[in-house]
Amino acid sequence: MLLGDERAAVCEYARRMTSDGLVVGTSGNVSARADELVAMTPSGVDYADLTPEDIPVVSLDGSLVDGALKPTSEMPMHLAIYRDATDPDGAPVSAVVHTHSVHATAVSTVVDEVPPVHYMLATIGPSARVARYATFGTDELAASMLEAIEGRRGCLLANHGTVTFGEDLGAAYSRAQQLEWLCQLWLLARSAGVPNLLPPAEIELVVDKLKSYGQRK
């Protein structure tokens, strides 16, 4: 089967989005790239029922290459990342996760950037911007998102959700989780008072430290 590993991974992470509360129903979407092809969740299908054979495979111009189901309506956003986004550290861009997580979506309605309430914001970049609102599934939304993720690994989408990317689905998904956690943390702190925020220089320092974090070769 074409892109068998990627299709299986898309199924796995789509189901994880639901179980982890990052989406409700069939909202949100996931994709994984191999060379010039992309496996992505289909439009409007319950993630609990997905099998690898259900996952459409498209080319970078959006043409359906394999599979019987229609790709997600957010295909333009996914493909825009694969065609035009770059990782700040030069890592390959091989996976995209788009969520409708509650706390991040709430934050997207009140600020232009995620407030630096915790140093783990650096997993996204020097900041996490909020992309201008545009109707879902449109080229306008894809363009707005590309502006917001410049020099970053993800962003919020105003009144909509989040998008993150990485060298694989594990990395992209972890960033989506971190972004949701950061937004939840800020909302909780703000409900109790005025949060103390970290200065930009500290976030930049952590961005640099994360380049050598963990068991990287």
CSV table of C-alpha atoms in Angstrom, one decimal:
chain,number,residue,atom,x,y,z
A,1,MET,CA,0.0,0.0,0.0
A,2,LEU,CA,1.3,3.4,-0.9
A,3,LEU,CA,2.6,5.3,2.1
A,4,GLY,CA,1.5,2.5,4.4
A,5,ASP,CA,3.5,3.6,7.4
A,6,GLU,CA,2.4,7.2,7.1
A,7,ARG,CA,-1.3,6.3,6.7
A,8,ALA,CA,-1.2,4.1,9.8
A,9,ALA,CA,0.5,7.0,11.8
A,10,VAL,CA,-2.2,9.4,10.6
A,11,CYS,CA,-4.9,7.1,11.9
A,12,GLU,CA,-3.1,6.7,15.2
A,13,TYR,CA,-2.6,10.4,15.8
A,14,ALA,CA,-6.1,11.3,14.6
A,15,ARG,CA,-7.5,9.0,17.3
A,16,ARG,CA,-5.1,10.4,19.9
A,17,MET,CA,-6.4,13.9,19.2
A,18,THR,CA,-9.9,12.8,20.2
A,19,SER,CA,-8.8,10.8,23.3
A,20,ASP,CA,-6.6,13.7,24.4
A,21,GLY,CA,-9.4,16.2,24.0
A,22,LEU,CA,-7.7,18.3,21.3
A,23,VAL,CA,-10.7,17.9,19.0
A,24,VAL,CA,-14.4,17.0,19.1
A,25,GLY,CA,-16.0,14.7,16.6
A,26,THR,CA,-14.4,15.0,13.1
A,27,SER,CA,-12.8,18.4,13.7
A,28,GLY,CA,-9.1,18.9,13.3
A,29,ASN,CA,-6.9,17.0,11.0
A,30,VAL,CA,-3.5,15.3,10.6
A,31,SER,CA,-1.1,14.7,7.8
A,32,ALA,CA,2.3,13.1,7.1
A,33,ARG,CA,4.6,13.6,4.2
A,34,ALA,CA,7.0,11.2,2.4
A,35,ASP,CA,8.9,12.7,-0.5
A,36,GLU,CA,6.4,14.4,-2.8
A,37,LEU,CA,3.3,12.7,-1.4
A,38,VAL,CA,1.2,13.4,1.7
A,39,ALA,CA,-1.2,11.1,3.6
A,40,MET,CA,-3.9,13.1,5.4
A,41,THR,CA,-7.2,12.5,7.3
A,42,PRO,CA,-10.3,12.4,5.1
A,43,SER,CA,-13.1,14.9,5.4
A,44,GLY,CA,-15.9,14.2,7.8
A,45,VAL,CA,-15.1,10.7,8.9
A,46,ASP,CA,-15.2,9.5,12.5
A,47,TYR,CA,-11.6,9.0,13.6
A,48,ALA,CA,-12.5,5.9,15.6
A,49,ASP,CA,-13.5,4.1,12.4
A,50,LEU,CA,-10.4,5.1,10.3
A,51,THR,CA,-8.2,2.4,8.8
A,52,PRO,CA,-5.0,3.1,6.8
A,53,GLU,CA,-6.9,2.3,3.6
A,54,ASP,CA,-9.3,5.2,4.4
A,55,ILE,CA,-6.5,7.7,4.4
A,56,PRO,CA,-6.2,9.7,1.1
A,57,VAL,CA,-2.8,10.3,-0.4
A,58,VAL,CA,-2.3,13.5,-2.4
A,59,SER,CA,0.5,15.2,-4.3
A,60,LEU,CA,1.8,18.6,-3.2
A,61,ASP,CA,-0.5,20.2,-5.8
A,62,GLY,CA,-3.5,18.6,-4.1
A,63,SER,CA,-4.2,15.9,-6.7
A,64,LEU,CA,-5.6,12.7,-5.3
A,65,VAL,CA,-3.0,9.9,-5.9
A,66,ASP,CA,-4.5,7.0,-3.9
A,67,GLY,CA,-7.6,6.4,-1.8
A,68,ALA,CA,-11.3,6.6,-2.3
A,69,LEU,CA,-12.2,9.3,0.3
A,70,LYS,CA,-12.0,13.0,-0.1
A,71,PRO,CA,-9.1,14.7,1.8
A,72,THR,CA,-9.7,17.0,4.7
A,73,SER,CA,-11.2,20.4,3.9
A,74,GLU,CA,-8.0,22.0,5.4
A,75,MET,CA,-5.8,20.4,2.7
A,76,PRO,CA,-4.7,23.9,1.5
A,77,MET,CA,-3.3,24.7,4.9
A,78,HIS,CA,-1.4,21.4,5.2
A,79,LEU,CA,0.0,21.6,1.7
A,80,ALA,CA,1.0,25.3,2.2
A,81,ILE,CA,3.2,24.2,5.1
A,82,TYR,CA,4.9,21.4,3.1
A,83,ARG,CA,5.5,23.6,0.2
A,84,ASP,CA,6.5,26.9,1.9
A,85,ALA,CA,7.3,26.5,5.7
A,86,THR,CA,10.7,25.8,7.1
A,87,ASP,CA,11.8,24.7,10.5
A,88,PRO,CA,13.9,27.3,12.3
A,89,ASP,CA,16.6,24.7,12.9
A,90,GLY,CA,16.5,23.3,9.4
A,91,ALA,CA,14.7,20.0,10.4
A,92,PRO,CA,12.5,18.4,7.7
A,93,VAL,CA,8.9,19.4,7.7
A,94,SER,CA,7.2,16.0,7.5
A,95,ALA,CA,4.0,16.2,9.6
A,96,VAL,CA,1.2,18.6,10.4
A,97,VAL,CA,-1.3,18.6,13.2
A,98,HIS,CA,-4.3,20.9,13.3
A,99,THR,CA,-6.5,21.0,16.4
A,100,HIS,CA,-9.6,22.7,17.8
A,101,SER,CA,-8.3,22.5,21.4
A,102,VAL,CA,-10.5,24.5,23.7
A,103,HIS,CA,-8.0,26.6,25.7
A,104,ALA,CA,-5.9,27.6,22.7
A,105,THR,CA,-8.9,28.5,20.7
A,106,ALA,CA,-10.2,30.6,23.6
A,107,VAL,CA,-6.8,32.4,23.8
A,108,SER,CA,-6.9,33.0,20.0
A,109,THR,CA,-10.0,35.2,20.6
A,110,VAL,CA,-8.3,37.6,23.0
A,111,VAL,CA,-4.6,38.1,22.1
A,112,ASP,CA,-2.3,38.5,19.1
A,113,GLU,CA,0.4,36.2,20.6
A,114,VAL,CA,0.4,33.5,23.3
A,115,PRO,CA,1.7,35.3,26.4
A,116,PRO,CA,5.1,34.0,27.6
A,117,VAL,CA,3.8,32.6,30.9
A,118,HIS,CA,6.2,29.6,30.7
A,119,TYR,CA,9.5,28.9,29.0
A,120,MET,CA,8.0,25.9,27.1
A,121,LEU,CA,6.6,28.4,24.7
A,122,ALA,CA,10.1,28.1,23.1
A,123,THR,CA,9.0,24.7,21.7
A,124,ILE,CA,7.1,26.7,19.1
A,125,GLY,CA,9.7,29.5,18.7
A,126,PRO,CA,10.4,33.0,20.1
A,127,SER,CA,6.6,33.5,20.3
A,128,ALA,CA,3.4,31.8,19.1
A,129,ARG,CA,1.4,34.2,17.0
A,130,VAL,CA,-2.3,34.2,16.3
A,131,ALA,CA,-3.0,34.1,12.5
A,132,ARG,CA,-5.7,36.4,11.2
A,133,TYR,CA,-9.1,34.8,10.9
A,134,ALA,CA,-10.2,33.4,7.6
A,135,THR,CA,-12.9,30.9,6.6
A,136,PHE,CA,-11.8,27.3,7.1
A,137,GLY,CA,-10.5,25.4,4.1
A,138,THR,CA,-9.6,28.5,2.1
A,139,ASP,CA,-6.4,29.7,0.5
A,140,GLU,CA,-6.8,32.9,2.5
A,141,LEU,CA,-6.5,30.9,5.8
A,142,ALA,CA,-3.4,29.1,4.5
A,143,ALA,CA,-1.8,32.4,3.6
A,144,SER,CA,-2.6,33.9,7.0
A,145,MET,CA,-1.2,30.8,8.7
A,146,LEU,CA,2.0,31.0,6.7
A,147,GLU,CA,2.6,34.5,7.9
A,148,ALA,CA,2.0,33.5,11.5
A,149,ILE,CA,4.4,30.5,11.5
A,150,GLU,CA,7.3,32.3,9.9
A,151,GLY,CA,10.3,31.5,12.1
A,152,ARG,CA,8.1,29.3,14.3
A,153,ARG,CA,6.9,25.7,14.4
A,154,GLY,CA,3.2,26.5,14.9
A,155,CYS,CA,0.6,29.1,15.7
A,156,LEU,CA,-2.9,29.7,16.8
A,157,LEU,CA,-5.6,30.4,14.3
A,158,ALA,CA,-7.9,33.2,15.3
A,159,ASN,CA,-11.4,31.9,16.5
A,160,HIS,CA,-10.5,28.5,15.1
A,161,GLY,CA,-7.7,26.4,16.7
A,162,THR,CA,-4.0,25.6,16.3
A,163,VAL,CA,-1.6,24.2,13.8
A,164,THR,CA,1.9,22.8,14.5
A,165,PHE,CA,4.4,20.9,12.4
A,166,GLY,CA,7.5,18.8,12.8
A,167,GLU,CA,10.0,16.3,11.5
A,168,ASP,CA,7.5,13.5,12.3
A,169,LEU,CA,4.0,13.2,13.8
A,170,GLY,CA,5.3,12.7,17.3
A,171,ALA,CA,7.1,16.0,17.2
A,172,ALA,CA,4.2,17.9,15.6
A,173,TYR,CA,1.7,16.4,18.1
A,174,SER,CA,3.8,17.1,21.1
A,175,ARG,CA,3.9,20.8,20.0
A,176,ALA,CA,0.1,20.9,19.7
A,177,GLN,CA,-0.1,19.5,23.2
A,178,GLN,CA,2.4,22.0,24.6
A,179,LEU,CA,0.5,24.9,22.9
A,180,GLU,CA,-2.8,23.8,24.4
A,181,TRP,CA,-1.2,23.4,27.9
A,182,LEU,CA,0.4,26.8,27.7
A,183,CYS,CA,-2.9,28.4,26.8
A,184,GLN,CA,-4.7,26.6,29.6
A,185,LEU,CA,-2.0,27.7,32.1
A,186,TRP,CA,-2.2,31.3,31.0
A,187,LEU,CA,-6.0,31.3,31.2
A,188,LEU,CA,-5.9,29.8,34.7
A,189,ALA,CA,-3.3,32.3,35.9
A,190,ARG,CA,-5.2,35.2,34.5
A,191,SER,CA,-8.4,34.1,36.2
A,192,ALA,CA,-6.5,34.4,39.6
A,193,GLY,CA,-4.7,37.7,38.9
A,194,VAL,CA,-2.2,39.3,36.6
A,195,PRO,CA,0.4,36.7,35.5
A,196,ASN,CA,4.0,37.5,35.6
A,197,LEU,CA,5.4,37.0,32.1
A,198,LEU,CA,8.9,36.0,31.0
A,199,PRO,CA,10.9,38.5,29.0
A,200,PRO,CA,11.6,37.9,25.3
A,201,ALA,CA,15.3,37.4,26.0
A,202,GLU,CA,14.6,34.5,28.3
A,203,ILE,CA,12.4,32.8,25.7
A,204,GLU,CA,15.2,33.3,23.1
A,205,LEU,CA,17.6,31.8,25.5
A,206,VAL,CA,15.5,28.7,26.0
A,207,VAL,CA,15.0,28.4,22.2
A,208,ASP,CA,18.7,28.2,21.9
A,209,LYS,CA,19.0,25.7,24.8
A,210,LEU,CA,16.4,23.4,23.3
A,211,LYS,CA,18.6,22.9,20.2
A,212,SER,CA,20.8,20.6,22.3
A,213,TYR,CA,18.1,19.2,24.6
A,214,GLY,CA,17.6,15.4,24.9
A,215,GLN,CA,19.4,12.7,23.2
A,216,ARG,CA,20.0,14.4,19.9
A,217,LYS,CA,22.8,13.1,17.7
